[in-house]
Coordinates of N, CA and C in Angstrom, one line a residue:
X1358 N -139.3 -43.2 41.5 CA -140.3 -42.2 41.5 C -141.1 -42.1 40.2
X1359 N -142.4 -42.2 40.2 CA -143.4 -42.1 38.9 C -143.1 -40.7 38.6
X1360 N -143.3 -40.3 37.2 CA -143.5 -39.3 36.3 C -144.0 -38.1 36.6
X1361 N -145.5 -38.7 37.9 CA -146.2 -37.6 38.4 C -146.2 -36.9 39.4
X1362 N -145.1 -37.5 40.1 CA -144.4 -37.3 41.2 C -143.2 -36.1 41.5
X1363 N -143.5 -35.3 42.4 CA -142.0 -34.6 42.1 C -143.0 -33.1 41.7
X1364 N -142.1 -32.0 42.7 CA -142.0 -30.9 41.6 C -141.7 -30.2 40.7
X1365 N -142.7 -29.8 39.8 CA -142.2 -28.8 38.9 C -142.3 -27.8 38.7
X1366 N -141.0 -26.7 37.9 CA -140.7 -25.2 38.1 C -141.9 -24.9 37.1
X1367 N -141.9 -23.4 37.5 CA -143.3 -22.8 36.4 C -142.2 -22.3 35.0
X1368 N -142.5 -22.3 34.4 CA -141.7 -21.7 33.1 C -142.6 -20.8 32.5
X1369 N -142.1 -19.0 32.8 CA -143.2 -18.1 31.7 C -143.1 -18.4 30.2
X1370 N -143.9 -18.7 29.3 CA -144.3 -18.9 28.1 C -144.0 -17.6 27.7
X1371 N -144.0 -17.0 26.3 CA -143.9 -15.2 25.6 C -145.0 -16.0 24.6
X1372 N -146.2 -15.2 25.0 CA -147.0 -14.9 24.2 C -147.6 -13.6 23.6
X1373 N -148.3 -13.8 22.1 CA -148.4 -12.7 21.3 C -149.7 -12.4 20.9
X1374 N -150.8 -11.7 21.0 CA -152.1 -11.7 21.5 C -152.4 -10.8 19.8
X1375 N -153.6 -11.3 19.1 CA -153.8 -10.9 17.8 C -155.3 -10.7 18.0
X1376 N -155.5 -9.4 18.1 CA -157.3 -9.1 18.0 C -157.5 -9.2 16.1
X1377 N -158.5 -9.7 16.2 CA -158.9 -9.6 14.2 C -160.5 -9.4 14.5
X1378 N -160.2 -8.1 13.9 CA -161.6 -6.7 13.9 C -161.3 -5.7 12.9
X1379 N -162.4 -5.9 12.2 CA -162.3 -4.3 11.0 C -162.8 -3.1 12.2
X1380 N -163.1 -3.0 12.9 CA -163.2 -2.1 13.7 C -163.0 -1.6 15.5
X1381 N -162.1 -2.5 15.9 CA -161.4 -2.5 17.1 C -160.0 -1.7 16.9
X1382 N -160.0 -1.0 18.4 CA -159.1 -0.1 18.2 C -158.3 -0.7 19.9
X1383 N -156.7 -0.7 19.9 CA -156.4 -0.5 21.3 C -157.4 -0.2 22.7
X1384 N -158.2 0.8 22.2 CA -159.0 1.7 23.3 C -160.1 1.3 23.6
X1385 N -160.5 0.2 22.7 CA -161.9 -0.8 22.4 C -161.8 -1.9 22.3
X1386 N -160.5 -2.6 22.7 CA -160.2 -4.0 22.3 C -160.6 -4.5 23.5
X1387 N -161.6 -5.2 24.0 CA -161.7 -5.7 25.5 C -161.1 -6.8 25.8
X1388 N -161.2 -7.6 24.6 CA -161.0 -9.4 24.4 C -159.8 -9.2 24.2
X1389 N -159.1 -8.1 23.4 CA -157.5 -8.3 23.9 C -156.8 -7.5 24.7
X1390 N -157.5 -7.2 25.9 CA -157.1 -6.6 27.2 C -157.5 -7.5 28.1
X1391 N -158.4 -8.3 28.1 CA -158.8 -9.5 28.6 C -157.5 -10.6 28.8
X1392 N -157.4 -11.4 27.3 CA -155.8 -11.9 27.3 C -154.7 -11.5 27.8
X1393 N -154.6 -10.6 27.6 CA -153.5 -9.3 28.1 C -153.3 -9.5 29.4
X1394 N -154.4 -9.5 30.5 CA -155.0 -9.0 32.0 C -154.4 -10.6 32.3
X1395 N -155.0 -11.9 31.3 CA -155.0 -13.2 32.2 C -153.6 -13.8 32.0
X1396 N -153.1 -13.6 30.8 CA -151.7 -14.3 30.5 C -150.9 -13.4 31.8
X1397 N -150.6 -11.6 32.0 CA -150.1 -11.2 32.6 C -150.1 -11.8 34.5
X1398 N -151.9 -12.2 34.4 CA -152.2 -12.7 35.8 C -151.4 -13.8 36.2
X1399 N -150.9 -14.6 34.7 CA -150.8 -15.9 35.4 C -149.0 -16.2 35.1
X1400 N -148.4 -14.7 35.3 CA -146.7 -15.0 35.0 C -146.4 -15.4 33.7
X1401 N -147.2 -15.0 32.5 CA -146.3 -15.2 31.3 C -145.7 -13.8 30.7
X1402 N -145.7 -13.8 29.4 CA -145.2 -12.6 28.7 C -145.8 -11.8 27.9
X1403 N -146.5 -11.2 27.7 CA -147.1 -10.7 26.6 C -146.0 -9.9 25.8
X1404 N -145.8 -11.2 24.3 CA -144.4 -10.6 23.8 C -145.0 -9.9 22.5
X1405 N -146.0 -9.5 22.3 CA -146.4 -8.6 21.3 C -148.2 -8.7 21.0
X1406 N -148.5 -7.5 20.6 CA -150.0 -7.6 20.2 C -150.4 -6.7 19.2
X1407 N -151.1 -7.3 18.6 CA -151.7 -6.2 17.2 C -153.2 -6.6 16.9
X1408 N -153.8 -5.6 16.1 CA -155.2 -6.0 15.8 C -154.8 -5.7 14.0
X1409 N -155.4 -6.7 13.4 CA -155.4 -6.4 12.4 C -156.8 -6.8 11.8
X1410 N -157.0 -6.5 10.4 CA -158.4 -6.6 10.2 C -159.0 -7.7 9.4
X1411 N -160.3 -8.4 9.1 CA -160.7 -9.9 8.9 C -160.0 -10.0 7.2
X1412 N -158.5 -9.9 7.1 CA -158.2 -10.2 5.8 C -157.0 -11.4 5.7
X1413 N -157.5 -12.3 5.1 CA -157.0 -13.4 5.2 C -155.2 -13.2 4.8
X1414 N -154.7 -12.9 3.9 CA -153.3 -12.4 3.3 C -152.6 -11.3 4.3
X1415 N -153.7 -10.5 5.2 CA -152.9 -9.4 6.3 C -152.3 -10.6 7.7
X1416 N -153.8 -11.3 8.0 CA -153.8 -12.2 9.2 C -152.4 -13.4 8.6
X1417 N -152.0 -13.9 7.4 CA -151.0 -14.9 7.5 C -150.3 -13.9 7.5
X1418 N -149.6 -13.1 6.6 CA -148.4 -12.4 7.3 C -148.2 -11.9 8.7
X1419 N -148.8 -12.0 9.5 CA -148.5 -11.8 10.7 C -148.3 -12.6 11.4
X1420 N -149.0 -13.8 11.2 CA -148.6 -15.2 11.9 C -147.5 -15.6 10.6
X1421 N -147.1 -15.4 10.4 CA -145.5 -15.9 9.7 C -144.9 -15.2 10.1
X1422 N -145.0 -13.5 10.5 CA -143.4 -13.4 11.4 C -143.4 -13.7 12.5
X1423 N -144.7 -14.2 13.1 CA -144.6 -14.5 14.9 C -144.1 -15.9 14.9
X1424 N -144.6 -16.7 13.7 CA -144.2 -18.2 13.6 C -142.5 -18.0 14.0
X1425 N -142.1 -17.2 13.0 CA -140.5 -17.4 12.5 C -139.9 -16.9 13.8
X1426 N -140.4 -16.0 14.3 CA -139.8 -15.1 15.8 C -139.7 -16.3 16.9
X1427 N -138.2 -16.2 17.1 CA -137.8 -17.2 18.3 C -138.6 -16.6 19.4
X1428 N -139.0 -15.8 19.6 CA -138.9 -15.2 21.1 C -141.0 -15.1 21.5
X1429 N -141.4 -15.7 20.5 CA -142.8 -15.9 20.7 C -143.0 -17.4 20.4
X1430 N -143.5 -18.0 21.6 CA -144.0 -19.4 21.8 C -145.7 -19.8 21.7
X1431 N -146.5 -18.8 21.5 CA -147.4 -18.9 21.3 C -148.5 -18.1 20.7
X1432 N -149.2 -17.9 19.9 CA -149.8 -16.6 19.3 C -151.6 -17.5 19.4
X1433 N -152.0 -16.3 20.5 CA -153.6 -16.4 20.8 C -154.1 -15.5 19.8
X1434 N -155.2 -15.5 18.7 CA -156.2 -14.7 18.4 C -157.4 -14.8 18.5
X1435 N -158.0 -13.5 18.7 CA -159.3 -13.2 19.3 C -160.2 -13.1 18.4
X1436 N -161.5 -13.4 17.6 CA -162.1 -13.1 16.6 C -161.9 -13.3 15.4
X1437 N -163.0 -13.8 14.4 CA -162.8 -13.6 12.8 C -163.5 -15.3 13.1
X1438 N -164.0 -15.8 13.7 CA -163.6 -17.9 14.3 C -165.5 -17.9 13.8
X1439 N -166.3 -16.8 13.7 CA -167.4 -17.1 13.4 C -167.9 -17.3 11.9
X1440 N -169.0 -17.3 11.7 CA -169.7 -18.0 10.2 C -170.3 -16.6 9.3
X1441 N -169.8 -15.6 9.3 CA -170.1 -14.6 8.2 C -169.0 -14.4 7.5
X1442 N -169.4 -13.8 6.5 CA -168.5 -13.3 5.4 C -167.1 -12.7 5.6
X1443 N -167.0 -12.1 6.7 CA -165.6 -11.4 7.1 C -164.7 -12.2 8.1
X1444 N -165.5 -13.6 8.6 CA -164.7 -14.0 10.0 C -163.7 -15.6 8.8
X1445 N -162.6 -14.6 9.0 CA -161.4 -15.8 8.0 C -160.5 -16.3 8.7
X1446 N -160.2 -16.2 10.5 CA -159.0 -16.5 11.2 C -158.8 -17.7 11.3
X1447 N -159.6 -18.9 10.9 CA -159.0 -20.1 10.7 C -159.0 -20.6 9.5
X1448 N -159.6 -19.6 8.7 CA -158.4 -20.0 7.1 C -157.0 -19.4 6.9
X1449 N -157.3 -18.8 7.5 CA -155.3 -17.8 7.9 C -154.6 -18.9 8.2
X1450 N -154.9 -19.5 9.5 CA -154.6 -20.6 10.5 C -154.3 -21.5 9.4
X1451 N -155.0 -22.1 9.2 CA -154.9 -23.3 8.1 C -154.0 -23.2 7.0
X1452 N -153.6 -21.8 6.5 CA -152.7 -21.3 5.7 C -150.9 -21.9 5.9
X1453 N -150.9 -21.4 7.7 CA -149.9 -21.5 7.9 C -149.2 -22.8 8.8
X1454 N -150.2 -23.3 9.6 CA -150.4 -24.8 10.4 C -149.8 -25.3 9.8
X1455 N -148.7 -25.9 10.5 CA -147.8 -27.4 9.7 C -148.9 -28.7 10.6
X1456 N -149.4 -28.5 12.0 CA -150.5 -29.8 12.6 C -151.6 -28.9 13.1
X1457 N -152.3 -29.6 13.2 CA -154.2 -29.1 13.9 C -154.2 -29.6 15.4
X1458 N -154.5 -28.9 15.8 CA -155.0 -29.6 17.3 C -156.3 -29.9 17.8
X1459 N -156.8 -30.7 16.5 CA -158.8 -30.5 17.3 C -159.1 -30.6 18.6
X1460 N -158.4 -31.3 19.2 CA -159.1 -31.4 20.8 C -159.4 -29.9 21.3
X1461 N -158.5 -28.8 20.9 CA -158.9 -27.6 21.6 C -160.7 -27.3 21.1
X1462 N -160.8 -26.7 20.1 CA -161.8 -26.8 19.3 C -163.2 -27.4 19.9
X1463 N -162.6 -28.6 20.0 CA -163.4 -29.7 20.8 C -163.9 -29.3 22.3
X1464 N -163.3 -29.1 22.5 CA -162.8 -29.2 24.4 C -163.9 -27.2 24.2
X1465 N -163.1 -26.5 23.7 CA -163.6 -25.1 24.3 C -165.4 -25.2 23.8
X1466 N -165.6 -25.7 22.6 CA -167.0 -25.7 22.3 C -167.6 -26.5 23.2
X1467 N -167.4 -27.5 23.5 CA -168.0 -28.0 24.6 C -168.0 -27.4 25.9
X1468 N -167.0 -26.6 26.5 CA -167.0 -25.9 28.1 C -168.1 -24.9 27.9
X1469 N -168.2 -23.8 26.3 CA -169.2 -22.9 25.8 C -170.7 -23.8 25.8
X1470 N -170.6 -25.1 25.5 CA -172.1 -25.6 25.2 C -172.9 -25.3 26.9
X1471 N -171.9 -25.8 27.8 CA -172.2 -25.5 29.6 C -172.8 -24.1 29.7
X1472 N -172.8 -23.0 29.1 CA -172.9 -21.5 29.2 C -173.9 -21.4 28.2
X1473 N -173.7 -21.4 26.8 CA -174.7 -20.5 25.8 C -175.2 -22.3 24.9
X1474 N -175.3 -22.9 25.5 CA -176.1 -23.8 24.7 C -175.4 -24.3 23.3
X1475 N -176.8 -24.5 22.3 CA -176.3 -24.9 20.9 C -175.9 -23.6 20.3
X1476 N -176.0 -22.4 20.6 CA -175.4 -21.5 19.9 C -173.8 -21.5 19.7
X1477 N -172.9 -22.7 20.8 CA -171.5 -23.0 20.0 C -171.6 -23.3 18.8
X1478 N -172.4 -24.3 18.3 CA -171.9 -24.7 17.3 C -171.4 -22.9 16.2
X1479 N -171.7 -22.2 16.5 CA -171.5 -21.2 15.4 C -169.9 -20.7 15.8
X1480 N -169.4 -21.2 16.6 CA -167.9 -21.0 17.4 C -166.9 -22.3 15.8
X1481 N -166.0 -21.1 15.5 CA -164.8 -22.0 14.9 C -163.8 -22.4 15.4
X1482 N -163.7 -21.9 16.6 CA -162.4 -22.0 17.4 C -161.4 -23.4 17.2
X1483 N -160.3 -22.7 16.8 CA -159.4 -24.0 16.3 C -157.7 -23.6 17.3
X1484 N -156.7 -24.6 16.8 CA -155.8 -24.4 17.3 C -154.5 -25.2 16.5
X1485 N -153.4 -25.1 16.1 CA -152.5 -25.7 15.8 C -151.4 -25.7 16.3
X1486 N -150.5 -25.6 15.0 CA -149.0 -25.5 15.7 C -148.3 -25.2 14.0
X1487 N -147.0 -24.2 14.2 CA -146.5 -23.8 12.9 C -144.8 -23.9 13.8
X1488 N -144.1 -24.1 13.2 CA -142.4 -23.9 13.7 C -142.7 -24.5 15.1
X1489 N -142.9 -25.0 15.5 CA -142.5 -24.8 17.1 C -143.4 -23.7 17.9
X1490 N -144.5 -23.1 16.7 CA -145.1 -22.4 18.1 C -146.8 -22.6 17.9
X1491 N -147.5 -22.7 19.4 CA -148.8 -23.2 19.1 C -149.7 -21.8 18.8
X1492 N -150.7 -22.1 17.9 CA -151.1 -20.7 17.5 C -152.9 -21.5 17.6
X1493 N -153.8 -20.1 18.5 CA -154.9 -20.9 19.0 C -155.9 -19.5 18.8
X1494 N -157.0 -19.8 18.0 CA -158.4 -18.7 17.4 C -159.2 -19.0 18.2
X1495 N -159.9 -18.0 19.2 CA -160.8 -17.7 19.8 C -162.0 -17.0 19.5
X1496 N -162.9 -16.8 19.5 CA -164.2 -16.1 19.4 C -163.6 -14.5 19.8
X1497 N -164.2 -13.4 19.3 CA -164.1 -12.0 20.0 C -164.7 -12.1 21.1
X1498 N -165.7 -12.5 21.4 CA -166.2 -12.1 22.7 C -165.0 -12.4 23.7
X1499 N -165.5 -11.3 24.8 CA -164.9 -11.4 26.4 C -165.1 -13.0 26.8
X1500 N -166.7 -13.2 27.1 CA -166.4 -14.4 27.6 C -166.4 -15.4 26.8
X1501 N -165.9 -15.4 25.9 CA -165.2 -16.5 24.8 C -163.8 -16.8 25.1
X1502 N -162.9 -15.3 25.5 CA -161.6 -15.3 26.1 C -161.6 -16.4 27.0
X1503 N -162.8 -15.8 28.2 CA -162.2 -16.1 29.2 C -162.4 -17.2 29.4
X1504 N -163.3 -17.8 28.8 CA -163.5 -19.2 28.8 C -162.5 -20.4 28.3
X1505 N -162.0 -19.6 27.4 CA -160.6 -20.6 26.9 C -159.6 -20.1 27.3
X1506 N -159.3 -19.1 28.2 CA -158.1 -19.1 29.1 C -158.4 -19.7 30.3
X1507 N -159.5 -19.1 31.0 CA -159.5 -19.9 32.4 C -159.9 -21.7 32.7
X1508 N -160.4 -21.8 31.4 CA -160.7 -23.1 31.3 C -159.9 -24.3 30.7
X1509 N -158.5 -23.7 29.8 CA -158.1 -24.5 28.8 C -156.3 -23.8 28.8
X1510 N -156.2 -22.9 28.7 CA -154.7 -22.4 28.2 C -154.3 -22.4 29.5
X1511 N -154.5 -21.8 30.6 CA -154.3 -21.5 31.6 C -153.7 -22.7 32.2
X1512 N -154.3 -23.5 32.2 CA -153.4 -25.1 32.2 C -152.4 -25.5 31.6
X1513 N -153.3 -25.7 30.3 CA -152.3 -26.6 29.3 C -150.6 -25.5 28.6
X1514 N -150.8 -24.4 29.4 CA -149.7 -23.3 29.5 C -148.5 -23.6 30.7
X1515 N -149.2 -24.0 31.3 CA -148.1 -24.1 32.8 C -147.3 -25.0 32.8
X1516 N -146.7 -25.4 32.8 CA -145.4 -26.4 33.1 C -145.5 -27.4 34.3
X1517 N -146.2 -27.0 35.1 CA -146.6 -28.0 36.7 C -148.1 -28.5 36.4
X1518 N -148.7 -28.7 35.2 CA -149.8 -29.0 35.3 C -149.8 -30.5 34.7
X1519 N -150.4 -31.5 35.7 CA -150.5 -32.7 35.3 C -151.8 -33.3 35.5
X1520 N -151.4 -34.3 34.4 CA -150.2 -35.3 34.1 C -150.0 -34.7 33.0
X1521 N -150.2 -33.8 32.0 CA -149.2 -33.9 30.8 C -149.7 -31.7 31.1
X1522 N -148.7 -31.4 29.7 CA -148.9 -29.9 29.5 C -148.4 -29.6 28.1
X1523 N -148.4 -28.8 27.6 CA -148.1 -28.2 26.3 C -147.0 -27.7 26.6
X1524 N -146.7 -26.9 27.2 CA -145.0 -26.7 27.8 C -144.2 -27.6 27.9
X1525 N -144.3 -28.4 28.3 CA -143.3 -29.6 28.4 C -142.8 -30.1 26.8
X1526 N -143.8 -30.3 25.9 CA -143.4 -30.7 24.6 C -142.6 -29.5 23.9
X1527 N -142.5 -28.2 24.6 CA -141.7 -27.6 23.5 C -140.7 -27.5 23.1
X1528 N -139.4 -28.3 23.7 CA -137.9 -28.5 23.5 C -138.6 -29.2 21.7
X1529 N -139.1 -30.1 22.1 CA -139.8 -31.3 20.9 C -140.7 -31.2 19.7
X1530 N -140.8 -29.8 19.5 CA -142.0 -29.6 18.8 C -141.2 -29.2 17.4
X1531 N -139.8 -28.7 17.6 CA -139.3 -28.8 15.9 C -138.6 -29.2 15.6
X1532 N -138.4 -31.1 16.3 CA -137.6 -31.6 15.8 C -137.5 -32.6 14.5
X1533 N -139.0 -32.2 14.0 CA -138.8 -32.6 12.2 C -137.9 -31.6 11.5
X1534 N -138.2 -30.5 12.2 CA -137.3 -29.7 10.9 C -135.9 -29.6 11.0
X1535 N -134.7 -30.5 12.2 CA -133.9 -30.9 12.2 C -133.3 -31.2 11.0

C-alpha cells in the first residue's frame, strides 16, 4: 500500500490565539473571534488567548511561555505583521524562532495578491517554529484571518490532509533537542 493510501484519524491540535493591538479589547477583537469561530469550527482547541500590545519584549514573553507550555502545539497571532512604527510581531517572532517557514509567508501573500492586489506586498506575515511548536503572524484584518485559515492552516492543521501535513511532523519536530 503507497503512503497515500489508507485512512487517516483527525487529531485536534491545542491552539493559542494572540491578538497584538494597542487598542483591542475581548469585546472588539473580531480577528481573534474569527480564529476562535474557525479553529473551534474545524475540531481543535483553543488552548488559550490574549491580546497584548505592539511591544516587542511583552509579545516574546508570551510566546516563551506558550513555546515552553506542553499543552499548546501552535500559537496563531493576529496583527502588528504591517510596515509602521508599532507593527513588531515578526521581530518578536524572530526573537524566539529556532526555524522560519517562508513558504507560509509566501503562499498567504500570494492567496491575498488574488483579493487585494499589490497592496500584499505591505503584509509581513511569517511563520516558524520554536520547541516543537509552530508559531504563525497574521495581518489584523478579518479577512486576513480568514484567508490564512481557510486557505492555509485549515489544511496544513489536519492530520488527513494529503500528501503531507504539519501534524504529522510533530512527534519529530524536537528531536534536536534530544
Amino acid at each position: 500500500m503507497s503512503k497515500i493510501e489508507g485512512e487517516r484519524v483527525f487529531l485536534p491540535v491545542r491552539i493559542a490565539v494572540l491578538t497584538v493591538s494597542d487598542t483591542r479589547t475581548l469585546e472588539t477583537d473580531k480577528s481573534g473571534d474569527t480564529l476562535v469561530q474557525r479553529i473551534e469550527g474545524a475540531n481543535h482547541i483553543v488552548a488559550a488567548r490574549e491580546i497584548i500590545k505592539d511591544d516587542v519584549p511583552m509579545l516574546v514573553e508570551q510566546l516563551k511561555v506558550w513555546i515552553a507550555d506542553d499543552d499548546i502545539d501552535v500559537v496563531i497571532a493576529t496583527g502588528g505583521t504591517g510596515l509602521t512604527g508599532r507593527d513588531v510581531t515578526p521581530e518578536a517572532f524572530a526573537q524566539v524562532q529556532e526555524k522560519e517557514i517562508p513558504g507560509f509567508g509566501e503562499l498567504f501573500r500570494w492567496i491575498s495578491y488574488q483579493k487585494i492586489k499589490t497592496s500584499t506586498i505591505q503584509s509581513r506575515a511569517t511563520a516558524g517554529l520554536a520547541n516543537g511548536t509552530y508559531l504563525f503572524a497574521l495581518p489584523g484584518s478579518t479577512g486576513a484571518c480568514k484567508d490564512a485559515w481557510d486557505d492555509i492552516l485549515v489544511h496544513q492543521l489536519d492530520a488527513r490532509t494529503r500528501p503531507c501535513n504539519m501534524v504529522e511532523l510533530m512527534p519529530r519536530l524536537k528531536e534536536h533537542l534530544v
